[in-house]
Amino acid sequence: MTPVSLGEKLHAEVPLSFEDGVALFREPDLLKLGGFANQVRERLCGDRTTFNRNLHINPTNLCVAGCKLCSFSRRSPEQPGALTLSLAQAWDKLKARLDAGDPVTEVHVVGGLSDSLPFDYYIDLLAGLKQLQSTLHIKAFSAVEIFHFHKLFQLEVREVLQRLRTAGLDSLPGGGAEIFAPRVRQRICPNKCSAEEWLDVHRTAHQMGLRSNCTMLYGTIETIEERVDHLLRLRALQDETGGFQAFIPLAFHPENNALSHLPAPTAADDLRVCAVARLLLHNIPHVKAYWVSLGIKTAQTAQWFGADDLDGTVQEEKIYHLAGSDTPQALAPAEIVRLIRAAGRTPVERDTLYQVVAEGEALERRTV
Amino acid sequence: MSAGVAAASQSLDLFSLGRAAQAAARDATGGRGVFACWRRLLPTGLWQGPASAVSAFVEEMDLVVLGGLSATRAAGANTFVATSIPMLIEATHCGMRGLLRLPLTPDESVQQQKRRLDVLADQVREGLVLDGVIPTPEEECMGIPTLLFVARCRLALASVPHVLVDLDRLGPKLGQLALGFGADELCGPVVVERALRLGDNAGSRAITRAEAAQLLRGAGLRAFERVAGGALEEFTP
């Protein structure tokens, strides 16, 4: 018998349809939605919540895209707040963490779309980071940046990825997807690459054996149908390549940008997106509650609404903080472990590829 | 108990407790969520918040320096936020709306929490006048423990009309989630119009009436505003 109700579909592990997704977003009972998402979360990941020790480096905020949603970018070096790190400054950020004895396992590198930095800057940046610690995982450059390099430096996307990989690139972050619907992209980020181009960069990376994450920015002007369309396009690419590791819902923060008149998403919105994503994206192993975006308390709660990962210690996040995020700049591992335990989950430190770094007593010792 | 089973039982607790508390709140309020514009009588004797605010409250901890209940009544306070039962009784005898803060401490077990709430429920049954409780995390508040405590408050104190969300303490995000776990009223800085977040107002967490109503509606409640005299009016933007 073909499952008809949502509960039956979930029980039979049948992929949910577009109509199911819309109905889930419209479900007024948030606890019911959370309960469904939690079933899937526990089936996939048990009671574990993972995190990692990472460092964010934003090499430049000079950007030609001019997205209305962004509080981070600057158009020219003369603008207040404009920033481009020298290679030495960027490397020093990692060096400082390593010198302090912090066993950081990942560096997350994303920046603006500069039209003045040469490709060698990015190559040398990665090579220098890798040289500081060869076991370090470098997750760098969103698909939007990769596509920008392709256009600016007249290299095929595959060639861009190959050269960066040779320099030390290990995987791609998931940013820049925003909302795939052309109507929304045209209004909030008209100069960014298209949905097809974003997806194609990830497709190429996956074909080369690189893993990546994927995201959705919600809370601007998108409709529920556009959210569902976005999620299903991610799911379709995952069916094709299997290269996405985690989906990260990104809440829009309205301060200091051209969309400041919009209200920020509420916590109910945050948990709803998290839960619906967990239910629709049955083929993506992890859903991340990015605490910088959601706030610590909502991220903690999201562990019962489909999320099984809290991202990492982060340190020096700039993009969301310039948009008004009032979370700390970093969380100590002990603090993340406490957050996870207080939610009744079991903390596990992972690496970027979701391999276990430490759990149980080993995590206790490492956290102390 | 295996990790999987432990997770399942936690899950059952969170969702079943949340559901039960929602149902209890619906029974108590008919699905209404309430907000009001608030102002607070500070220890300095000055008011914080708009002069037109309907809920003019004083905290028990500020009472001595303010000269006692009569002085605060004379200054215009109509709501008393108590931390002790004797002062709550005294305030309600003076005709003030009596609310009681219920602290949430990380070292208290669930059993201890329940016992504490049961004792209070007994006092209410025996005639203690209490219009609402305010679950109040004492240290930095965490999401899940706060929500569970809110739910336990609602379930244990069925005859107390309101479980309030302290917006100042919880913030609007966790505050809204608490509305899905049995809370039904927002307390804290709700204003008619937001002042620019500049100067002394830079760190203000005040939300507007429309935002308060949005929080209530987003939690599935009908938004009502407490107006002069304590009456409730459905809010239409």
Coordinates of C-alpha atoms in Angstrom, one line a residue, chain B:
Chain B
M1 CA 20.0 2.1 29.4
S2 CA 21.4 2.4 25.9
A3 CA 22.1 5.8 24.4
G4 CA 19.3 5.4 21.9
V5 CA 16.7 4.5 24.6
A6 CA 17.9 7.4 26.8
A7 CA 17.5 9.7 23.8
A8 CA 14.0 8.4 23.1
S9 CA 12.9 8.9 26.7
Q10 CA 14.3 12.5 26.8
S11 CA 12.5 13.1 23.5
L12 CA 9.3 11.7 25.0
D13 CA 9.7 14.0 28.0
L14 CA 10.4 17.2 26.0
F15 CA 7.6 16.7 23.5
S16 CA 5.0 15.1 25.8
L17 CA 5.7 17.8 28.5
G18 CA 5.5 20.5 25.9
R19 CA 2.2 19.2 24.6
A20 CA 0.7 18.7 28.0
A21 CA 1.7 22.2 29.0
Q22 CA 0.3 23.7 25.8
A23 CA -3.0 21.9 26.5
A24 CA -3.0 23.2 30.1
A25 CA -2.3 26.7 28.9
R26 CA -5.2 26.5 26.4
D27 CA -7.5 25.3 29.2
A28 CA -6.3 28.3 31.4
T29 CA -6.4 31.0 28.7
G30 CA -8.5 29.7 25.8
G31 CA -5.5 30.1 23.5
R32 CA -5.0 33.7 24.3
G33 CA -1.5 35.2 24.6
V34 CA -1.2 38.4 26.4
F35 CA 1.2 41.3 26.3
A36 CA 1.2 44.8 27.8
C37 CA 3.4 47.8 27.7
W38 CA 5.5 47.7 30.9
R39 CA 7.4 50.2 33.0
R40 CA 9.5 49.5 36.0
L41 CA 10.0 51.6 39.1
L42 CA 13.8 51.6 39.5
P43 CA 15.6 51.7 42.9
T44 CA 16.4 55.4 42.1
G45 CA 12.7 56.2 42.2
L46 CA 12.7 56.9 38.4
W47 CA 10.5 55.0 36.0
Q48 CA 12.1 53.0 33.2
G49 CA 9.6 52.6 30.3
P50 CA 6.9 54.7 28.8
A51 CA 4.7 56.8 31.2
S52 CA 1.6 55.4 29.4
A53 CA 2.5 51.8 30.2
V54 CA -0.4 49.9 31.6
S55 CA 1.7 47.5 33.8
A56 CA 3.8 49.6 36.2
F57 CA 5.8 47.2 38.3
V58 CA 8.2 47.1 41.1
E59 CA 10.5 44.2 42.0
E60 CA 10.6 43.0 45.6
M61 CA 14.4 43.4 45.8
D62 CA 13.9 47.2 45.2
L63 CA 11.2 47.6 47.8
V64 CA 13.3 48.6 50.9
V65 CA 15.2 51.3 49.1
L66 CA 12.0 52.6 47.6
G67 CA 10.4 53.0 51.0
G68 CA 8.0 50.0 51.1
L69 CA 4.8 49.0 49.3
S70 CA 2.8 52.1 50.2
A71 CA 5.4 54.4 48.8
T72 CA 5.6 52.4 45.5
R73 CA 1.8 52.4 45.3
A74 CA 1.8 56.1 45.8
A75 CA 4.4 56.4 43.0
G76 CA 2.0 54.6 40.7
A77 CA 3.1 50.9 40.8
N78 CA 0.2 48.5 40.2
T79 CA 2.0 45.3 39.8
F80 CA 4.3 43.6 42.3
V81 CA 6.9 41.1 41.3
A82 CA 7.6 39.1 44.4
T83 CA 10.3 36.6 45.3
S84 CA 8.8 35.7 48.6
I85 CA 5.3 34.6 49.6
P86 CA 4.8 37.0 52.6
M87 CA 5.6 40.0 50.4
L88 CA 3.3 38.7 47.7
I89 CA 0.5 38.4 50.2
E90 CA 1.1 41.9 51.4
A91 CA 1.2 43.4 47.9
T92 CA -2.0 41.7 46.8
H93 CA -3.7 43.0 50.0
C94 CA -2.7 46.4 48.9
G95 CA -4.6 45.8 45.7
M96 CA -1.6 45.2 43.4
R97 CA -1.4 42.5 40.8
G98 CA 0.8 39.8 42.4
L99 CA 3.3 37.9 40.3
L100 CA 5.9 35.6 41.7
R101 CA 9.4 34.9 40.3
L102 CA 10.3 31.2 40.4
P103 CA 14.0 30.8 40.1
L104 CA 15.5 28.1 37.9
T105 CA 18.9 27.0 39.2
P106 CA 21.2 24.5 37.4
D107 CA 21.9 22.4 40.5
E108 CA 18.3 21.7 41.4
S109 CA 17.0 18.2 40.4
V110 CA 13.7 17.8 38.5
Q111 CA 12.3 16.1 41.6
Q112 CA 13.2 19.1 43.8
Q113 CA 11.7 21.4 41.2
K114 CA 8.5 19.5 41.1
R115 CA 8.3 19.4 44.9
R116 CA 8.8 23.2 45.1
L117 CA 6.0 23.7 42.5
D118 CA 3.7 21.3 44.3
V119 CA 4.1 23.2 47.6
L120 CA 3.2 26.5 45.8
A121 CA 0.2 24.8 44.1
D122 CA -1.0 23.7 47.6
Q123 CA -0.6 27.3 48.8
V124 CA -2.7 28.6 45.9
R125 CA -5.3 25.9 46.6
E126 CA -5.4 27.1 50.2
G127 CA -6.2 30.7 49.1
L128 CA -2.9 32.4 48.1
V129 CA -3.8 35.1 45.6
L130 CA -1.4 34.8 42.7
D131 CA -2.1 36.1 39.2
G132 CA 1.0 34.7 37.5
V133 CA 4.4 33.2 37.9
I134 CA 7.6 34.2 36.1
P135 CA 10.0 31.3 35.6
T136 CA 13.4 33.0 36.1
P137 CA 16.7 31.3 35.2
E138 CA 19.2 32.5 37.8
E139 CA 22.3 32.1 35.9
E140 CA 22.9 32.3 32.2
C141 CA 19.8 30.7 30.8
M142 CA 19.9 27.6 28.6
G143 CA 17.3 26.8 26.1
I144 CA 16.0 23.3 26.9
P145 CA 16.1 23.5 30.7
T146 CA 14.2 26.8 30.6
L147 CA 11.5 25.4 28.3
L148 CA 11.1 22.3 30.5
F149 CA 10.8 24.5 33.6
V150 CA 8.2 26.7 32.0
A151 CA 6.2 23.6 31.1
R152 CA 6.5 22.2 34.6
C153 CA 5.3 25.5 36.0
R154 CA 2.2 25.5 33.8
L155 CA 1.4 21.9 34.6
A156 CA 1.9 22.1 38.3
L157 CA 0.1 25.5 38.8
A158 CA -3.1 24.9 36.8
S159 CA -5.1 27.3 39.0
V160 CA -2.6 30.2 38.5
P161 CA -4.0 32.3 35.7
H162 CA -0.7 33.2 33.9
V163 CA 2.8 31.9 33.3
L164 CA 4.8 34.9 32.2
V165 CA 7.8 35.1 30.0
D166 CA 10.5 37.6 31.2
L167 CA 11.6 39.0 27.9
D168 CA 14.4 40.9 29.5
R169 CA 15.9 37.7 30.9
L170 CA 15.0 35.2 28.2
G171 CA 15.2 37.4 25.1
P172 CA 12.5 37.4 22.4
K173 CA 13.7 34.2 20.8
L174 CA 13.7 31.9 23.8
G175 CA 10.7 33.9 25.1
Q176 CA 8.7 32.9 22.0
L177 CA 9.6 29.3 22.4
A178 CA 8.4 29.4 26.0
L179 CA 5.0 30.4 24.7
G180 CA 4.9 27.0 23.0
F181 CA 5.7 25.3 26.4
G182 CA 2.8 26.7 28.4
A183 CA 3.6 30.4 29.0
D184 CA 0.9 32.8 27.9
E185 CA 2.0 36.3 28.8
L186 CA 5.0 38.5 27.9
C187 CA 6.5 40.7 30.5
G188 CA 9.3 43.1 30.0
P189 CA 10.1 46.0 27.9
V190 CA 7.3 46.3 25.4
V191 CA 6.9 49.8 24.0
V192 CA 4.6 51.6 21.7
E193 CA 7.4 52.8 19.4
R194 CA 11.0 51.8 19.4
A195 CA 13.5 54.6 20.1
L196 CA 16.7 54.5 18.0
R197 CA 19.3 52.2 19.6
L198 CA 21.7 55.0 20.3
G199 CA 23.4 56.4 23.4
D200 CA 21.8 55.1 26.6
N201 CA 19.3 53.2 24.5
A202 CA 22.0 51.3 22.6
G203 CA 21.6 48.1 24.5
S204 CA 17.8 48.3 24.8
R205 CA 16.0 45.0 24.4
A206 CA 12.6 46.7 24.1
I207 CA 10.2 45.3 21.5
T208 CA 7.2 47.1 20.0
R209 CA 3.6 46.1 20.6
A210 CA 3.4 44.8 17.0
E211 CA 6.5 42.7 17.6
A212 CA 5.0 41.3 20.8
A213 CA 1.9 40.4 18.9
Q214 CA 4.0 38.8 16.2
L215 CA 5.8 36.7 18.8
L216 CA 2.4 35.5 20.3
R217 CA 0.9 34.7 16.9
G218 CA 4.1 33.0 15.8
A219 CA 3.6 30.7 18.8
G220 CA 0.1 29.9 17.7
L221 CA -1.7 32.1 20.2
R222 CA -4.2 34.9 19.7
A223 CA -2.6 38.2 20.7
F224 CA -4.4 40.2 23.4
E225 CA -3.2 43.4 25.0
R226 CA -3.6 44.2 28.7
V227 CA -5.2 47.6 28.8
A228 CA -6.1 50.1 31.5
G229 CA -7.9 48.4 34.4
G230 CA -6.4 45.0 33.5
A231 CA -8.9 44.2 30.8
L232 CA -7.7 42.2 27.8
E233 CA -8.4 43.5 24.2
E234 CA -7.5 41.5 21.1
F235 CA -4.7 43.3 19.3
T236 CA -5.1 44.4 15.8
P237 CA -2.1 46.1 14.2

